Coordinates of C-alpha atoms in Angstrom, one line a residue:
M160 CA -13.6 -21.9 -16.8
T161 CA -16.3 -24.5 -17.1
T162 CA -15.3 -26.1 -20.4
E163 CA -15.3 -29.8 -21.3
N164 CA -12.6 -31.3 -23.5
I165 CA -13.6 -33.0 -26.7
S166 CA -11.9 -36.3 -27.2
P167 CA -11.7 -37.7 -30.8
L168 CA -14.0 -40.6 -29.8
S169 CA -16.8 -38.4 -28.5
S170 CA -17.0 -36.5 -31.8
T171 CA -17.0 -39.5 -34.1
S172 CA -19.2 -41.9 -32.1
K173 CA -22.9 -41.2 -31.9
I174 CA -24.2 -41.9 -28.3
Y175 CA -27.9 -42.8 -28.0
H176 CA -30.4 -40.7 -26.0
R177 CA -31.0 -41.4 -22.4
Q178 CA -34.5 -42.0 -21.2
N179 CA -35.1 -38.5 -19.8
K180 CA -36.2 -36.1 -22.4
F181 CA -33.9 -33.1 -23.4
K182 CA -35.7 -29.9 -22.5
K183 CA -35.4 -26.9 -24.8
N184 CA -35.0 -24.2 -22.2
S185 CA -31.7 -22.3 -22.1
E186 CA -30.6 -23.9 -18.8
N187 CA -30.5 -27.4 -20.4
T188 CA -29.0 -26.6 -23.8
S189 CA -25.4 -26.9 -22.5
P190 CA -23.7 -30.3 -22.8
T191 CA -22.7 -31.2 -19.3
N192 CA -21.0 -34.4 -20.5
V193 CA -19.6 -34.3 -24.0
N194 CA -19.5 -38.1 -24.1
D195 CA -23.3 -38.1 -24.4
W196 CA -23.2 -35.9 -27.4
T197 CA -22.4 -36.1 -31.1
I198 CA -20.2 -33.1 -31.9
T199 CA -19.5 -31.6 -35.3
F200 CA -17.2 -28.7 -36.1
C201 CA -18.4 -26.2 -38.7
I202 CA -15.6 -24.3 -40.3
I203 CA -16.6 -20.9 -41.7
G204 CA -15.3 -18.6 -44.4
S205 CA -11.6 -18.0 -44.7
A206 CA -10.9 -20.7 -42.1
C207 CA -11.9 -23.3 -44.7
S208 CA -8.7 -22.5 -46.6
N209 CA -6.5 -23.0 -43.6
K210 CA -4.7 -26.3 -44.5
R211 CA -3.1 -26.6 -41.0
L212 CA -6.5 -26.3 -39.4
L213 CA -8.0 -28.9 -41.7
S214 CA -5.1 -31.2 -41.1
S215 CA -5.5 -30.8 -37.3
L216 CA -9.1 -31.9 -37.5
E217 CA -8.6 -34.7 -40.1
D218 CA -9.0 -38.2 -38.9
R219 CA -9.8 -36.9 -35.4
Y220 CA -13.0 -34.9 -35.5
V221 CA -16.1 -34.7 -37.6
Y222 CA -16.2 -31.3 -39.4
E223 CA -17.8 -29.5 -42.3
C224 CA -16.9 -26.4 -44.3
I225 CA -19.1 -23.5 -45.2
H226 CA -17.3 -21.1 -47.5
D227 CA -20.2 -18.7 -48.0
E228 CA -20.8 -16.9 -44.8
R229 CA -24.4 -16.2 -45.8
E230 CA -25.1 -19.9 -45.6
V231 CA -24.1 -19.9 -42.0
I232 CA -27.1 -17.8 -41.2
H233 CA -29.4 -20.6 -42.6
T234 CA -27.7 -23.2 -40.4
L235 CA -28.4 -21.5 -37.1
T236 CA -31.9 -22.7 -36.8
E237 CA -30.9 -26.2 -37.6
T238 CA -28.1 -25.9 -35.0
K239 CA -30.5 -25.0 -32.3
I240 CA -32.8 -27.9 -33.2
L241 CA -29.9 -30.3 -33.1
L242 CA -29.2 -29.3 -29.5
S243 CA -32.5 -30.9 -28.5
Q244 CA -31.2 -34.1 -30.1
R245 CA -28.0 -34.0 -28.2
Q246 CA -26.0 -33.0 -31.3
L247 CA -23.6 -30.1 -30.8
R248 CA -22.3 -28.0 -33.6
I249 CA -19.3 -25.8 -32.8
Y250 CA -18.4 -23.0 -35.2
I251 CA -14.8 -22.3 -36.0
V252 CA -13.8 -18.8 -37.3
D253 CA -10.4 -17.2 -38.1
S254 CA -11.1 -13.9 -36.5
F255 CA -13.3 -12.5 -33.7
D256 CA -13.4 -9.1 -35.6
D257 CA -15.5 -10.2 -38.6
S258 CA -19.2 -9.4 -38.9
I259 CA -20.1 -13.1 -39.1
F260 CA -18.5 -13.7 -35.7
Q261 CA -20.6 -10.8 -34.3
Y262 CA -23.7 -12.4 -35.8
L263 CA -22.9 -15.7 -34.2
K264 CA -22.1 -14.0 -30.9
D265 CA -25.5 -12.2 -30.8
N266 CA -27.4 -15.5 -31.4
E267 CA -28.4 -17.6 -28.4
D268 CA -27.4 -21.2 -27.9
I269 CA -24.4 -20.9 -30.3
Y270 CA -20.9 -22.3 -29.6
T271 CA -18.0 -20.6 -31.2
I272 CA -14.2 -21.1 -31.1
S273 CA -11.2 -19.8 -33.1
S274 CA -9.0 -21.7 -35.5
E275 CA -6.1 -20.6 -33.3
L276 CA -7.6 -22.6 -30.4
V277 CA -7.8 -25.7 -32.6
L278 CA -4.2 -25.3 -33.8
S279 CA -2.9 -24.6 -30.3
C280 CA -4.5 -27.8 -29.0
A281 CA -3.2 -29.8 -31.9
E282 CA 0.3 -28.5 -31.2
K283 CA 0.0 -29.4 -27.5
E284 CA -1.6 -32.7 -28.4
I285 CA -4.6 -32.1 -26.1
D286 CA -8.3 -32.2 -26.7
I287 CA -10.2 -29.2 -27.9
P288 CA -12.2 -27.6 -25.0
V289 CA -16.0 -27.1 -25.4
P290 CA -16.8 -23.4 -25.0
R291 CA -19.6 -22.2 -22.8
R292 CA -22.9 -21.4 -24.5
N293 CA -22.9 -17.9 -26.0
R294 CA -19.3 -17.4 -24.8
P295 CA -16.9 -17.6 -27.7
L296 CA -13.4 -19.0 -26.9
Y297 CA -10.4 -17.7 -28.8
C298 CA -7.5 -19.2 -26.7
Q299 CA -6.7 -20.2 -23.2
H300 CA -4.2 -17.6 -22.1
L301 CA -6.3 -16.7 -19.1
S302 CA -7.8 -20.2 -18.3
S303 CA -6.5 -20.0 -14.7
A304 CA -7.5 -16.4 -14.1
V305 CA -10.6 -15.2 -12.2
I306 CA -10.9 -11.4 -12.7
C307 CA -12.8 -8.7 -10.9
F308 CA -13.1 -5.1 -12.3
V309 CA -12.8 -2.0 -10.2
G310 CA -13.9 1.5 -11.3
I311 CA -14.7 0.5 -14.8
R312 CA -17.5 2.2 -16.7
R313 CA -20.4 0.0 -17.8
D314 CA -19.7 0.2 -21.6
T315 CA -16.0 -0.5 -21.1
H316 CA -16.8 -3.2 -18.6
T317 CA -18.7 -5.2 -21.2
E318 CA -15.9 -5.0 -23.7
L319 CA -13.2 -6.0 -21.2
S320 CA -15.3 -8.8 -19.9
D321 CA -15.6 -10.2 -23.4
F322 CA -11.9 -10.1 -23.8
V323 CA -11.5 -12.1 -20.5
H324 CA -14.0 -14.7 -21.7
Y325 CA -12.4 -14.9 -25.2
L326 CA -9.1 -15.6 -23.5
G327 CA -10.6 -18.4 -21.4
G328 CA -10.8 -16.5 -18.1
S329 CA -13.7 -15.9 -15.7
V330 CA -15.2 -12.7 -14.4
R331 CA -16.6 -12.0 -10.9
K332 CA -18.8 -9.1 -10.1
D333 CA -17.7 -8.9 -6.5
Y334 CA -14.3 -9.5 -4.9
S335 CA -13.8 -12.9 -3.2
D336 CA -11.1 -15.4 -2.3
Q337 CA -11.4 -16.9 -5.8
V338 CA -10.4 -13.7 -7.6
T339 CA -6.8 -14.0 -8.9
H340 CA -6.5 -10.6 -10.6
V341 CA -8.2 -7.2 -10.2
I342 CA -8.4 -4.9 -13.2
S343 CA -8.5 -1.3 -12.0
H344 CA -9.5 1.7 -14.1
A345 CA -9.0 3.9 -11.0
N346 CA -8.0 3.0 -7.4
I347 CA -11.4 3.8 -5.9
G348 CA -14.2 2.0 -4.0
E349 CA -14.5 -0.7 -1.4
K350 CA -13.7 -3.5 -3.8
Y351 CA -10.2 -1.9 -4.4
L352 CA -9.5 -1.5 -0.7
T353 CA -10.7 -5.1 0.0
A354 CA -8.5 -6.5 -2.7
F355 CA -5.5 -4.4 -1.7
N356 CA -5.8 -5.2 2.0
M357 CA -6.3 -8.9 1.4
E358 CA -3.0 -9.1 -0.6
R359 CA -4.2 -12.2 -2.5
S360 CA -4.7 -10.7 -6.0
E361 CA -2.6 -8.7 -8.3
I362 CA -4.1 -5.3 -9.1
L363 CA -3.5 -4.4 -12.7
T364 CA -4.4 -1.8 -15.2
E365 CA -6.7 -2.3 -18.2
E366 CA -3.6 -2.2 -20.4
W367 CA -2.5 -5.6 -19.1
L368 CA -5.7 -7.2 -20.4
L369 CA -5.5 -5.3 -23.7
H370 CA -1.9 -6.6 -24.0
C371 CA -3.1 -10.1 -23.4
W372 CA -5.7 -9.8 -26.1
H373 CA -3.1 -8.4 -28.5
E374 CA -0.9 -11.5 -27.9
R375 CA -3.8 -13.9 -28.4
N376 CA -2.1 -15.6 -31.4
N377 CA 1.3 -15.9 -29.6
R378 CA 1.4 -19.4 -28.2
Q379 CA 4.5 -18.7 -26.2
F380 CA 2.9 -15.8 -24.4
N381 CA 2.7 -16.0 -20.6
P382 CA 0.3 -13.4 -19.2
F383 CA 1.4 -14.1 -15.7
D384 CA 5.1 -13.4 -16.3
S385 CA 6.5 -11.5 -13.2
E386 CA 8.1 -8.8 -15.4
L387 CA 4.9 -8.3 -17.3
I388 CA 2.9 -8.1 -14.1
R389 CA 5.4 -5.6 -12.7
I390 CA 5.0 -3.4 -15.8
Y391 CA 1.2 -3.4 -15.7
R392 CA 0.7 -3.3 -11.9
A393 CA -1.6 -0.4 -10.9
K394 CA 0.4 2.4 -9.3
P395 CA -0.6 3.7 -5.9
L396 CA -2.5 6.8 -7.3
H397 CA -3.7 5.2 -10.5
N398 CA -6.1 7.6 -12.2
L399 CA -6.8 9.6 -9.1
N400 CA -7.1 13.4 -9.4
L401 CA -5.3 15.2 -6.6
F402 CA -5.6 18.8 -5.4
F403 CA -2.9 20.0 -3.0
F404 CA -3.7 22.8 -0.5
G405 CA -1.6 24.7 2.1
F406 CA 1.9 24.0 0.7
N407 CA 3.7 27.4 0.7
N408 CA 7.0 26.1 -0.6
D409 CA 6.9 26.0 -4.4
N410 CA 9.7 23.5 -4.6
E411 CA 7.9 21.1 -2.2
L412 CA 4.6 21.5 -4.1
Q413 CA 6.4 20.8 -7.4
H414 CA 7.9 17.7 -5.9
L415 CA 4.5 16.5 -4.8
H416 CA 3.2 17.1 -8.3
T417 CA 6.1 15.1 -9.8
L418 CA 5.6 12.2 -7.3
T419 CA 1.8 12.2 -8.1
N420 CA 2.5 11.9 -11.8
E421 CA 5.1 9.2 -11.3
H422 CA 2.7 7.1 -9.3
G423 CA -0.2 7.1 -11.7
G424 CA -2.1 10.2 -10.5
F425 CA -3.1 13.5 -12.0
I426 CA -3.0 17.1 -10.7
T427 CA -6.1 19.2 -11.0
K428 CA -6.3 22.9 -10.5
E429 CA -10.1 22.7 -9.9
M430 CA -11.0 21.5 -6.4
N431 CA -14.4 20.3 -7.6
E432 CA -12.7 17.9 -10.0
A433 CA -10.4 16.3 -7.4
T434 CA -11.0 12.8 -6.1
H435 CA -8.8 13.8 -3.2
I436 CA -8.1 17.2 -1.6
V437 CA -4.7 16.8 0.2
L438 CA -4.2 19.3 3.0
S439 CA -1.0 20.5 4.7
D440 CA -2.6 23.4 6.6
I441 CA -6.0 22.3 7.8
N442 CA -6.7 25.6 9.6
L443 CA -6.0 27.6 6.5
F444 CA -8.3 25.4 4.5
I445 CA -11.1 26.1 7.0
L446 CA -10.5 29.8 6.9
T447 CA -10.2 29.9 3.1
Y448 CA -13.2 27.7 2.4
P449 CA -15.5 28.0 5.4
S450 CA -18.6 26.8 3.5
Y451 CA -17.0 24.2 1.2
T452 CA -19.1 21.1 0.7
R453 CA -17.4 17.8 -0.1
K454 CA -18.4 16.4 -3.4
H455 CA -19.8 12.9 -4.0
R456 CA -17.0 10.3 -3.7
Q457 CA -14.5 13.1 -2.9
Y458 CA -12.1 12.8 0.1
I459 CA -10.5 15.6 2.1
V460 CA -7.4 14.0 3.7
H461 CA -4.2 15.0 5.5
V462 CA -1.0 14.9 3.5
Q463 CA 0.1 11.8 5.5
W464 CA -2.4 9.8 3.4
F465 CA -0.3 10.7 0.3
W466 CA 2.9 9.5 1.9
E467 CA 1.2 6.3 3.1
C468 CA 0.1 5.6 -0.4
L469 CA 3.6 5.9 -1.8
C470 CA 5.0 3.8 1.1
L471 CA 2.4 1.0 0.7
M472 CA 2.6 1.2 -3.2
G473 CA -1.2 1.2 -3.2
K474 CA -4.0 3.6 -2.2
A475 CA -4.2 3.8 1.6
D476 CA -7.6 3.7 3.4
E477 CA -8.8 7.3 3.4
S478 CA -10.8 6.8 6.6
M479 CA -7.5 6.7 8.6
Y480 CA -6.6 10.2 7.5
I481 CA -9.8 11.9 6.6
V482 CA -10.7 15.4 7.6
N483 CA -14.4 15.8 8.3
L484 CA -15.9 19.2 8.3
T485 CA -19.2 19.9 10.0
S486 CA -22.4 19.4 8.1
N487 CA -23.4 22.9 9.1
Q488 CA -21.4 24.8 6.5
S489 CA -23.0 28.2 7.3
T490 CA -21.1 28.4 10.6
T491 CA -17.9 30.4 10.9
P492 CA -14.5 28.7 10.5
D493 CA -13.9 29.2 14.2
S494 CA -16.8 27.0 15.1
S495 CA -16.1 24.3 12.5
L496 CA -15.6 20.8 13.9
L497 CA -12.4 19.2 12.8
L498 CA -11.9 15.5 13.2
L499 CA -8.7 13.8 12.2
S500 CA -8.5 10.0 12.6
P501 CA -5.5 8.4 14.1
S502 CA -2.7 6.9 12.0
I503 CA -2.8 3.3 10.9
H504 CA 0.4 2.7 12.8
G505 CA -1.3 2.8 16.1
D506 CA -0.1 6.1 17.4
S507 CA -1.6 9.4 16.4
P508 CA 1.2 11.4 14.6
L509 CA -1.3 13.4 12.6
H510 CA -3.3 14.6 15.5
D511 CA -1.6 17.9 16.2
S512 CA -2.4 19.3 19.6
S513 CA -1.3 22.8 18.5
L514 CA -4.1 22.7 16.0
N515 CA -6.7 22.2 18.7
T516 CA -5.0 24.8 20.8
T517 CA -5.3 27.3 18.0
I518 CA -9.0 26.6 17.5
K519 CA -9.7 26.9 21.2
R520 CA -7.7 30.1 21.4
K521 CA -9.8 31.6 18.6
R522 CA -13.0 30.6 20.3
R523 CA -11.8 32.0 23.6
H524 CA -10.8 35.3 21.9
K525 CA -14.2 35.5 20.2
H526 CA -16.1 35.6 23.5
S527 CA -13.3 37.0 25.7
Y528 CA -15.2 40.1 27.0
I529 CA -18.3 38.2 28.0
N530 CA -16.4 35.4 29.5
E531 CA -14.2 37.7 31.6
Q532 CA -17.3 39.5 32.9
I533 CA -19.0 36.2 33.9
D534 CA -15.9 34.3 35.1
N535 CA -14.6 36.9 37.4
T536 CA -17.8 37.2 39.5
P537 CA -17.3 35.9 43.1
N538 CA -19.8 33.1 42.6
S539 CA -18.3 31.8 39.4
K540 CA -16.4 28.5 39.2
R541 CA -13.4 30.2 37.6
F542 CA -13.1 32.7 40.5
N543 CA -13.2 29.9 43.1
S544 CA -10.9 27.7 41.1
S545 CA -8.4 30.5 40.8
I546 CA -8.2 30.8 44.5
N547 CA -7.6 27.1 44.8
E548 CA -4.9 27.3 42.2
N549 CA -3.1 30.0 44.1
E550 CA -3.3 27.9 47.3
N551 CA -1.9 24.9 45.4
L552 CA 0.8 27.2 44.0
L553 CA 1.9 28.2 47.5
D554 CA 2.0 24.6 48.6
D555 CA 4.1 23.8 45.5
N556 CA 6.5 26.6 46.3
I557 CA 7.0 25.3 49.8
V558 CA 7.8 21.8 48.4
I559 CA 10.3 23.3 45.9
E560 CA 12.0 25.3 48.5
K561 CA 12.4 22.2 50.7
Q562 CA 13.8 20.3 47.8
Q563 CA 16.3 23.1 47.0
N564 CA 17.4 23.1 50.5
I565 CA 18.4 19.4 50.2
K566 CA 22.0 19.6 49.1
K567 CA 22.9 16.8 46.7
D568 CA 26.5 15.7 46.1
N569 CA 27.6 17.0 42.7
K570 CA 29.3 13.8 41.9
Y571 CA 26.0 11.9 42.5
L572 CA 24.1 14.4 40.3
I573 CA 26.5 14.1 37.4
G574 CA 26.3 10.3 37.7
M575 CA 22.5 10.5 37.5
E576 CA 22.8 12.7 34.5
L577 CA 25.1 10.2 32.8
R578 CA 22.6 7.4 33.6
E579 CA 19.6 9.4 32.3
T580 CA 21.3 10.5 29.1
E581 CA 22.4 6.9 28.5
R582 CA 18.8 5.7 29.0
N583 CA 17.6 8.3 26.5
Y584 CA 20.2 7.4 24.0
V585 CA 19.4 3.7 24.2
T586 CA 15.7 4.5 23.7
M587 CA 16.6 6.6 20.6
L588 CA 18.7 3.7 19.2
S589 CA 15.9 1.3 19.9
N590 CA 13.5 3.5 18.0
I591 CA 15.8 3.8 15.0
I592 CA 16.1 0.0 14.8
R593 CA 12.4 -0.7 15.4
I594 CA 10.8 2.0 13.4
F595 CA 13.3 2.4 10.6
K596 CA 15.6 -0.6 10.1
T597 CA 13.2 -3.4 11.0
E598 CA 10.2 -2.0 9.1
M599 CA 12.2 -1.1 6.0
E600 CA 13.7 -4.6 5.8
K601 CA 10.4 -6.5 6.1
D602 CA 10.0 -9.0 3.3
D603 CA 6.2 -9.5 3.9
R604 CA 5.3 -6.2 2.3
R605 CA 3.2 -6.4 -0.9
N606 CA 6.0 -5.0 -3.1
G607 CA 8.9 -6.4 -1.0
P608 CA 11.1 -4.6 1.5
I609 CA 11.5 -0.8 1.2
L610 CA 15.3 -1.3 1.4
T611 CA 17.5 -4.1 0.1
K612 CA 19.9 -5.7 2.5
V613 CA 22.8 -3.8 0.9
E614 CA 21.0 -0.4 1.2
S615 CA 20.0 -1.1 4.8
T616 CA 23.6 -1.9 5.6
Q617 CA 24.8 1.3 3.9
I618 CA 22.5 3.3 6.1
F619 CA 22.3 1.6 9.4
G620 CA 25.7 -0.1 9.5
N621 CA 26.5 -1.6 12.9
I622 CA 23.8 0.4 14.8
E623 CA 22.4 -2.8 16.4
E624 CA 25.8 -3.6 17.8
I625 CA 26.0 0.0 19.2
Y626 CA 22.6 -0.4 20.7
H627 CA 23.3 -3.7 22.5
L628 CA 26.6 -2.3 23.9
H629 CA 24.9 0.9 25.3
L630 CA 22.0 -1.2 26.6
S631 CA 24.5 -3.2 28.7
I632 CA 26.2 0.1 29.8
A633 CA 22.9 1.6 30.9
E634 CA 22.1 -1.5 33.0
Q635 CA 25.6 -1.3 34.6
L636 CA 25.1 2.4 35.4
D637 CA 21.8 1.6 37.1
R638 CA 23.5 -0.9 39.4
A639 CA 26.4 1.5 40.0
I640 CA 24.1 4.4 41.1
N641 CA 21.9 2.1 43.3
E642 CA 24.8 0.2 44.8
D643 CA 27.2 3.2 45.0
K644 CA 29.8 1.5 42.8
C645 CA 32.5 3.2 40.6
I646 CA 31.3 4.7 37.4
G647 CA 34.9 5.0 36.2
S648 CA 35.2 1.2 36.3
I649 CA 32.2 0.8 34.0
C650 CA 33.6 3.2 31.5
L651 CA 37.1 1.7 31.6
T652 CA 35.7 -1.8 31.2
N653 CA 33.7 -0.8 28.1
S654 CA 36.2 1.6 26.6
V655 CA 37.7 -0.9 24.2
D656 CA 34.2 -2.0 22.9
L657 CA 33.1 1.6 22.6
L658 CA 36.0 2.5 20.4
R659 CA 35.6 -0.7 18.4
V660 CA 31.9 -0.1 17.5
Y661 CA 32.2 3.7 16.9
Q662 CA 35.2 3.6 14.7
P663 CA 33.4 2.2 11.6
Y664 CA 30.3 4.2 12.3
T665 CA 32.2 7.4 12.4
K666 CA 34.4 6.5 9.4
F667 CA 31.4 5.8 7.2
Y668 CA 29.0 8.4 8.6
D669 CA 29.4 10.8 5.6
K670 CA 28.6 8.0 3.2
T671 CA 25.6 7.0 5.4
I672 CA 24.1 10.5 5.1
E673 CA 24.9 10.6 1.3
A674 CA 23.1 7.2 0.9
I675 CA 20.0 8.5 2.7
H676 CA 19.9 11.6 0.5
T677 CA 20.4 9.5 -2.6
L678 CA 17.6 7.1 -1.7
E679 CA 15.3 10.0 -1.0
K680 CA 15.7 11.0 -4.6
T681 CA 15.6 7.5 -6.2
N682 CA 13.3 5.4 -3.9
S683 CA 9.9 7.0 -3.5
R684 CA 8.8 4.4 -0.9
F685 CA 11.8 5.2 1.2
Y686 CA 11.2 9.0 0.9
A687 CA 7.5 8.5 1.8
Y688 CA 8.3 6.4 4.8
L689 CA 10.6 9.0 6.1
K690 CA 7.9 11.6 5.7
I691 CA 5.5 9.5 7.7
C692 CA 8.0 9.0 10.5
E693 CA 8.7 12.7 10.8
H694 CA 5.2 12.9 12.5
K695 CA 6.0 10.2 15.0
I696 CA 6.1 11.6 18.6
E697 CA 8.6 9.0 19.8
L698 CA 11.1 10.2 17.2
G699 CA 10.7 13.8 18.3
K700 CA 9.4 14.6 14.8
Q701 CA 13.0 14.5 13.6
H702 CA 14.4 13.4 10.3
L703 CA 16.4 10.2 10.1
V704 CA 19.6 12.2 9.4
D705 CA 19.0 14.2 12.6
L706 CA 18.7 10.9 14.6
M707 CA 21.8 9.3 13.0
I708 CA 24.1 12.1 14.1
R709 CA 23.3 11.4 17.7
S710 CA 25.7 8.5 17.6
I711 CA 28.4 10.8 16.4
Q712 CA 27.8 13.1 19.4
R713 CA 27.4 10.4 22.0
L714 CA 31.1 9.7 22.8
P715 CA 32.1 13.4 23.1
S716 CA 29.1 13.8 25.4
I717 CA 30.2 10.9 27.6
L718 CA 33.7 12.4 27.7
L719 CA 32.4 15.8 28.9
L720 CA 30.3 14.1 31.7
L721 CA 33.3 12.1 32.8
E722 CA 35.5 15.2 32.9
R723 CA 32.8 16.9 35.1
L724 CA 32.6 13.8 37.2
L725 CA 36.4 13.8 37.7
K726 CA 36.3 17.5 38.8
Y727 CA 34.0 16.6 41.7
T728 CA 35.8 13.4 42.6
S729 CA 38.3 13.4 45.4
I730 CA 41.9 12.4 44.6
T731 CA 41.8 9.8 47.3
H732 CA 38.6 8.3 46.0
I733 CA 39.0 4.9 44.3
D734 CA 37.0 6.2 41.3
Y735 CA 39.5 9.0 40.6
Q736 CA 42.2 7.0 38.8
L737 CA 39.6 4.9 37.0
L738 CA 38.0 8.0 35.6
I739 CA 41.4 9.3 34.4
D740 CA 42.2 6.0 32.8
S741 CA 38.7 6.0 31.1
L742 CA 39.3 9.5 29.7
D743 CA 42.7 8.5 28.4
K744 CA 41.2 5.4 26.7
L745 CA 38.3 7.2 25.1
R746 CA 40.0 10.4 23.9

């Protein structure tokens, strides 16, 4: 806010003109240095009866009172002439709702402040700030705020901008590093995405600004209070209209509707009115609406976009999940081109290969008769390739037969199975820690971690300890297989640690599952993140509950393999007794 503070000296002492002449154009009618000006306060109407106001100005500033508001109109011409003589007249009014204030506001080269501003400065024992020309100043609640508006209609934008200026703040048309707060009517447009991705500015609803204006006379009010910001922070789907398609389960659809409403969005039954068409079954949408044309500023997205919004606690970039239909809407659904962009997490969980397979199968079926007639001619590529495939198949059969003729020691094969299952288990534990635990505990998220430390401990317990133990066992098994060492020795050596780490995990497993289900109902970010992870290929598209039970199953699985290993181990073999001891320890 480019305001100058008026010291008592500057308002009571007349400073002589400089040699350069004061030009009367609008650019030079603002005092750049109040010490060069003579300043007089003009108190208007009911403010003249405010004894506290008069007392605040007494002996400090030059002022005059005009009780009749009609007389104010006659002073405006004189006020503008005085500007050319480096004499500034600042009008003081009680209210910014009166007609006289509106008259002052509509006139050029007029400086207006509120009586509240004068009283507030007197209470703080600070100088009164000089307002900007044609920009009335009521108080300084937002003096440190630089605000950018998103999705605001033009008529509303003017009113809200005035409120910001009245409260001492600044407004920027475009988002930049200087912007401290974004006021969003709806989470749409590039400005919103830029602000959200930069993570430098709070994105708030219009109600926050209206609340600040309502509290303009409250000198103890802090518009940047963390609790107040939390209340008025724009929700992920703020004022977006969603249309869900392809969800056959009524309970699931109702849950989606509930989540939409809870996160600031609205459900529309008319597809044309939707800002976002959220799809579960893309194929069905193409078949149902083969000639649908996307409306202006409307997005057709995969349901993963919805979950990402809830997880991020802000609107995710649609381009990462958008479904683009061909511009040629007259074509049949079978020939429609479907593009689905990869996930923002780097992998492509949303790109379902079965979808492409289905579309290709339909195309193939559509021209099956013609293709068969052409492809089966002796000169066709398919005919020749089929011969080559048969030849390759024969070669493969020969190789397989040779491999089958190589007799492997059963003990060796079971050892290999133990090693491979151990490797797979370690990978699964690593994925749980990396994708779930670590990500959900991250403090650098815009709205903090998805899980608190307590919640994370309730769910994941000592899974990291289990992981490190099995990682060590997997490495030992690798050496044992390669160096022909005793597997029983490895199991016996680690038996005490295995029992130690699995005992608490098994004991609290039921509470772990209960905690997961509870958080799914109470923590929408947690629930949304689980839905996102269900599409991750490295997790086998499994739910967290399905993955957590694997640790319950691991020890029994090891015992079964050790029993099979013992069965094919000679009594005279050194590993025989070690296997028996391992089984006794682990049972």
